[in-house]
Amino acid sequence: MSWRSFPKAELHLHFEGAAPPAFIRGLAKEKSVDLTGVFDERGSYAFRDFPHFLQVYEAATQVLQTPRDYQRLTRAVLEECAENGVIYAETFLSPDFCGGRDLHAWRDYLHAIQEEADRAEREMGITLRGIVTCIRHFGPDKARETAICAAETAGDWITGFGMGGNEAIGRQGDFIWAFDCAREAGLRLTTHAGEFGGPDSVWQAINDLRVERIGHGVRAIEDPRLVETLAETGVVLETCPGSNVTLGLYRDFASHPIARLRDAGVNVTISTDDPPFFHTTMTREFEALEQAFGWTADDFAELTKTAINAAFCDEGTRARLLKRLEST
Ligand code: HPA
Ligand code: ZN
């Protein structure tokens, strides 16, 4: 069966990481930006490992220089999502890339993104919400500035705060101020942990940052007590199996712990992370999971429902999405 039109909800999507390579190349040409080293000979993003991926990612963002560029990016990303049956997506947005953490500039970027997202909702029936994201390897001071941008723009559309970047640098606890600031502004919280960091990083995310969702979190499987805690507390994992396989955490989908975590009662969901970087789409994730674990429409409907229930959106939006899922 083709999973393309099956309704999907995606909770873990880096906005610049979702940019089609041709889109970035087009902007580079318009602006005469040299992107040597960003693409391979076939035109795909080229990177050796995770730290190099982050470098290439940041190099590609150089062409995204204005709110108008982000408006065009919004269109390109949402078209791709909608073509893959995504009815709801949350995306990580970094004021670091959108206006250099200047609040005034950040508001302009946000306005442009939201305007295009509203248009996409009317035309393609896809709903988008934003999670402001600090970048771990940029350090706690920049994260504070990012958290202030998040707090000042918290509302119906910016509904969450999170952290991406290089998990090998610093500790979750270094970012307590930023996460407390975001929580006090009413934002819901997630952080990358248990991808390149082990179970300890997931414990720190829960205990120090008090997040309700974890980006990846799959290495929790190495600590049975942590798996139990995740199942008992209902902390949700934003699992991105294709990303983990491409970056070499697991040999293939069949070796990925998503099914074992799910069987242990952990709330797992499915996302793509940075789809063109990892040669994936939501449709491909579903296909590979079906092949690896024999998951059926009932399984995928349950996973989509888990994602909608864990979405950082208002209750009216949630009810509407659940209804849409039930009617298909
Ligand atoms: N992981 C962590 N940080 C990131 C990623 C990612 O996949 N993409 C952009 N920043
Ligand atoms: Zn990620």
XYZ file of C-alpha atoms and ligand atoms in Angstrom:
339
model
C 0.000 0.000 0.000
C 1.133 3.558 -0.613
C 1.229 5.637 2.558
C 1.461 8.950 0.717
C -2.086 10.144 1.388
C -2.370 8.617 4.862
C -2.844 11.464 7.392
C 0.336 12.317 9.240
C 1.424 14.686 11.983
C 5.071 15.645 12.221
C 6.469 17.100 15.449
C 10.217 17.250 14.735
C 11.218 19.207 11.638
C 14.112 21.658 11.390
C 12.903 24.400 9.075
C 16.139 25.113 7.186
C 16.847 21.372 7.249
C 13.661 20.831 5.262
C 14.793 23.147 2.435
C 14.970 21.301 -0.894
C 18.546 21.489 -2.283
C 17.273 23.071 -5.525
C 15.607 25.830 -3.490
C 18.869 26.637 -1.664
C 20.833 26.499 -4.940
C 18.348 28.886 -6.565
C 18.712 31.440 -3.760
C 22.517 31.059 -3.829
C 22.509 31.907 -7.527
C 20.225 34.923 -7.059
C 22.402 36.277 -4.273
C 25.790 35.155 -5.625
C 26.574 33.174 -2.490
C 29.321 30.581 -2.864
C 28.113 27.235 -1.509
C 31.179 25.173 -2.385
C 31.192 21.996 -0.316
C 27.471 22.034 0.511
C 26.365 19.707 -2.301
C 27.729 16.501 -3.814
C 28.077 15.897 -7.562
C 24.454 14.702 -7.744
C 23.167 17.879 -6.124
C 22.332 16.366 -2.713
C 23.551 17.851 0.557
C 27.000 16.387 1.309
C 28.263 15.577 4.824
C 30.435 12.936 6.480
C 29.041 12.757 10.004
C 26.886 14.695 12.465
C 29.327 17.544 13.279
C 29.964 17.982 9.554
C 26.194 17.866 8.926
C 25.783 20.805 11.321
C 28.490 22.747 9.455
C 26.896 22.111 6.070
C 23.491 23.010 7.512
C 24.783 26.351 8.766
C 26.556 27.012 5.448
C 23.304 26.425 3.533
C 21.430 28.885 5.789
C 23.700 31.711 4.536
C 21.412 32.148 1.536
C 18.388 32.736 3.786
C 18.902 36.418 4.454
C 15.512 38.138 4.640
C 11.923 37.558 5.825
C 10.971 37.190 2.147
C 13.465 34.290 1.803
C 11.834 32.569 4.772
C 8.427 33.216 3.274
C 9.502 31.387 0.115
C 11.034 28.634 2.239
C 7.721 28.232 4.070
C 5.940 27.627 0.777
C 8.539 25.120 -0.428
C 8.532 23.170 2.845
C 4.760 23.062 3.260
C 4.201 21.959 -0.338
C 6.522 19.023 0.269
C 4.848 18.167 3.596
C 1.332 18.384 2.144
C 2.329 16.145 -0.782
C 3.268 13.535 1.795
C -0.076 13.618 3.584
C 1.068 15.772 6.498
C -1.968 17.562 7.967
C -0.111 19.090 10.904
C 3.546 19.995 11.390
C 5.579 21.722 14.040
C 8.835 23.239 12.937
C 11.944 24.359 14.773
C 12.737 28.014 14.096
C 15.905 29.695 15.320
C 16.131 33.461 15.858
C 19.875 32.797 15.392
C 19.180 32.328 11.664
C 16.175 34.669 11.538
C 17.572 38.091 12.351
C 20.529 37.190 14.602
C 18.421 37.075 17.807
C 17.317 40.690 17.404
C 13.720 40.808 18.658
C 12.537 43.397 16.177
C 13.990 41.463 13.229
C 12.685 38.163 14.607
C 9.131 39.559 14.643
C 9.491 40.475 10.941
C 10.684 36.978 10.025
C 7.904 35.415 12.034
C 5.274 37.598 10.416
C 6.433 36.553 6.935
C 6.505 32.844 7.844
C 3.087 32.959 9.478
C 1.516 34.801 6.565
C 2.685 32.106 4.167
C 1.673 29.326 6.572
C -1.834 30.800 6.749
C -1.997 30.800 2.961
C -0.815 27.172 2.844
C -3.489 26.242 5.380
C -6.211 27.765 3.190
C -4.866 26.296 -0.043
C -3.458 22.923 1.027
C -5.167 22.147 4.331
C -1.921 21.837 6.278
C -1.496 23.454 9.706
C 1.903 24.672 10.908
C 3.072 25.792 14.361
C 6.516 27.033 15.438
C 8.869 25.918 18.196
C 11.589 28.475 18.893
C 14.864 26.618 19.146
C 18.177 27.558 20.680
C 21.350 25.989 19.363
C 23.335 24.099 21.940
C 26.804 24.628 20.479
C 26.182 28.399 20.333
C 26.182 28.320 24.163
C 23.889 29.357 27.056
C 24.274 33.140 26.597
C 22.882 33.075 23.070
C 20.224 30.640 24.285
C 19.025 33.277 26.771
C 18.603 35.810 23.978
C 16.761 33.186 21.955
C 14.495 32.394 24.913
C 13.634 36.084 25.241
C 12.651 36.186 21.543
C 10.525 33.095 22.210
C 8.894 34.515 25.323
C 8.081 37.813 23.578
C 6.384 36.055 20.661
C 4.706 33.200 22.557
C 1.087 32.706 21.588
C -1.193 30.695 19.339
C 1.473 30.173 16.708
C 4.780 30.063 18.596
C 3.749 27.428 21.084
C 6.981 25.751 22.140
C 10.635 26.166 22.976
C 13.396 23.659 22.309
C 17.079 23.045 21.782
C 18.949 21.479 18.854
C 22.585 21.490 17.881
C 25.543 19.425 18.942
C 24.696 17.203 21.914
C 28.384 16.569 22.592
C 28.902 20.167 23.702
C 27.829 21.338 27.165
C 25.073 19.854 29.308
C 21.301 20.205 29.287
C 21.583 21.847 32.718
C 23.580 24.747 31.250
C 20.352 25.910 29.613
C 18.036 25.953 32.649
C 17.620 29.741 32.548
C 16.459 29.695 28.915
C 14.007 26.849 29.501
C 12.629 28.432 32.700
C 12.137 31.713 30.836
C 10.242 29.930 28.059
C 8.126 27.914 30.523
C 7.150 31.069 32.400
C 5.968 32.565 29.102
C 3.603 29.602 28.708
C 5.646 27.754 26.098
C 5.753 23.962 26.013
C 9.172 22.344 26.074
C 11.250 19.829 24.141
C 14.987 19.231 23.731
C 17.233 17.002 21.665
C 18.584 14.216 23.880
C 19.422 10.532 23.622
C 20.507 10.763 19.999
C 24.270 11.183 20.229
C 24.115 11.468 24.016
C 23.302 8.338 26.014
C 20.477 7.737 28.522
C 22.099 10.240 30.906
C 21.271 13.078 28.530
C 17.605 12.011 28.581
C 17.578 11.921 32.401
C 19.065 15.439 32.394
C 16.456 16.653 29.919
C 13.649 15.392 32.167
C 15.138 16.388 35.524
C 16.968 19.636 34.691
C 14.956 21.129 31.831
C 11.614 19.464 32.763
C 10.584 18.957 29.166
C 7.443 17.074 28.166
C 8.850 15.841 24.856
C 12.302 14.665 23.808
C 13.826 15.083 20.348
C 14.908 11.533 19.406
C 15.446 10.049 22.901
C 15.926 6.644 21.321
C 19.036 5.788 23.310
C 16.765 5.545 26.341
C 16.521 1.917 25.216
C 19.953 1.374 26.854
C 18.504 2.011 30.352
C 15.486 -0.115 31.351
C 14.660 2.151 34.304
C 14.532 5.131 31.957
C 12.242 3.263 29.557
C 9.934 2.541 32.505
C 10.012 6.184 33.603
C 9.189 7.413 30.088
C 6.274 4.976 29.889
C 4.958 5.951 33.335
C 5.252 9.713 32.911
C 4.047 9.811 29.299
C 7.018 11.844 28.066
C 6.768 11.754 24.275
C 9.663 10.843 21.979
C 9.935 12.692 18.660
C 11.472 9.708 16.931
C 13.165 10.169 13.549
C 14.242 6.670 12.480
C 15.479 7.525 8.965
C 17.665 10.317 10.361
C 19.168 7.928 12.918
C 19.899 5.311 10.239
C 21.476 7.854 7.851
C 23.664 9.265 10.630
C 24.800 5.751 11.539
C 23.208 5.315 14.986
C 21.543 2.107 13.791
C 22.410 -0.139 10.872
C 18.885 -0.202 9.435
C 15.224 0.321 10.338
C 14.889 -3.247 11.648
C 17.640 -2.515 14.233
C 16.035 0.772 15.298
C 14.553 0.709 18.844
C 11.270 2.499 17.941
C 9.248 -0.739 17.996
C 10.796 -1.923 21.278
C 10.141 1.446 22.913
C 6.555 1.396 21.672
C 6.033 -2.161 22.933
C 7.334 -1.021 26.348
C 4.557 1.590 26.478
C 6.588 4.663 25.552
C 4.755 7.336 23.510
C 6.676 7.323 20.248
C 5.918 9.449 17.175
C 7.390 9.628 13.657
C 9.200 12.585 12.097
C 11.824 13.266 9.424
C 14.189 15.747 11.191
C 15.891 17.236 8.088
C 14.251 15.308 5.243
C 16.350 16.167 2.151
C 19.589 15.857 4.140
C 18.591 12.358 5.204
C 16.980 11.368 1.886
C 13.622 10.834 3.495
C 9.998 11.997 3.572
C 7.155 11.100 5.925
C 5.900 8.680 3.262
C 9.290 6.937 3.136
C 9.410 6.682 6.940
C 6.010 4.946 6.924
C 7.076 2.603 4.100
C 10.310 1.630 5.851
C 8.523 1.081 9.182
C 5.911 -1.098 7.510
C 8.660 -3.140 5.916
C 10.735 -3.455 9.108
C 7.952 -4.129 11.626
C 4.856 -5.045 9.622
C 2.985 -2.002 10.913
C -0.503 -1.579 9.493
C -2.983 1.275 9.005
C -4.180 0.714 12.596
C -0.625 1.128 13.897
C -0.023 4.273 11.856
C -3.384 5.759 12.859
C -2.443 5.206 16.500
C 0.982 6.823 15.952
C -0.604 9.834 14.251
C -3.069 10.108 17.125
C -0.211 10.031 19.647
C 1.482 12.853 17.723
C -1.692 14.959 17.579
C -2.262 14.422 21.302
C 1.334 15.510 21.978
C 1.172 18.510 19.640
C 1.935 21.919 21.115
C -1.277 23.402 19.721
C -4.477 24.785 21.203
C -7.314 22.393 22.046
C -9.560 23.587 19.200
C -6.873 22.756 16.640
C -6.239 19.398 18.306
C -9.933 18.469 18.225
C -10.173 19.432 14.554
C -7.087 17.332 13.663
C -8.356 14.305 15.599
C -11.680 14.552 13.790
C -9.891 14.689 10.455
C -7.854 11.603 11.373
C -10.981 9.703 12.439
C -12.795 10.521 9.214
C -10.134 8.928 6.979
N 19.804 17.649 15.085
C 20.271 18.576 15.918
N 20.377 19.830 15.592
C 20.005 20.203 14.379
C 19.518 19.296 13.472
C 19.411 17.958 13.849
O 18.966 17.098 13.067
N 19.213 19.965 12.352
C 19.506 21.235 12.589
N 19.990 21.397 13.821
Zn 16.460 17.257 15.190
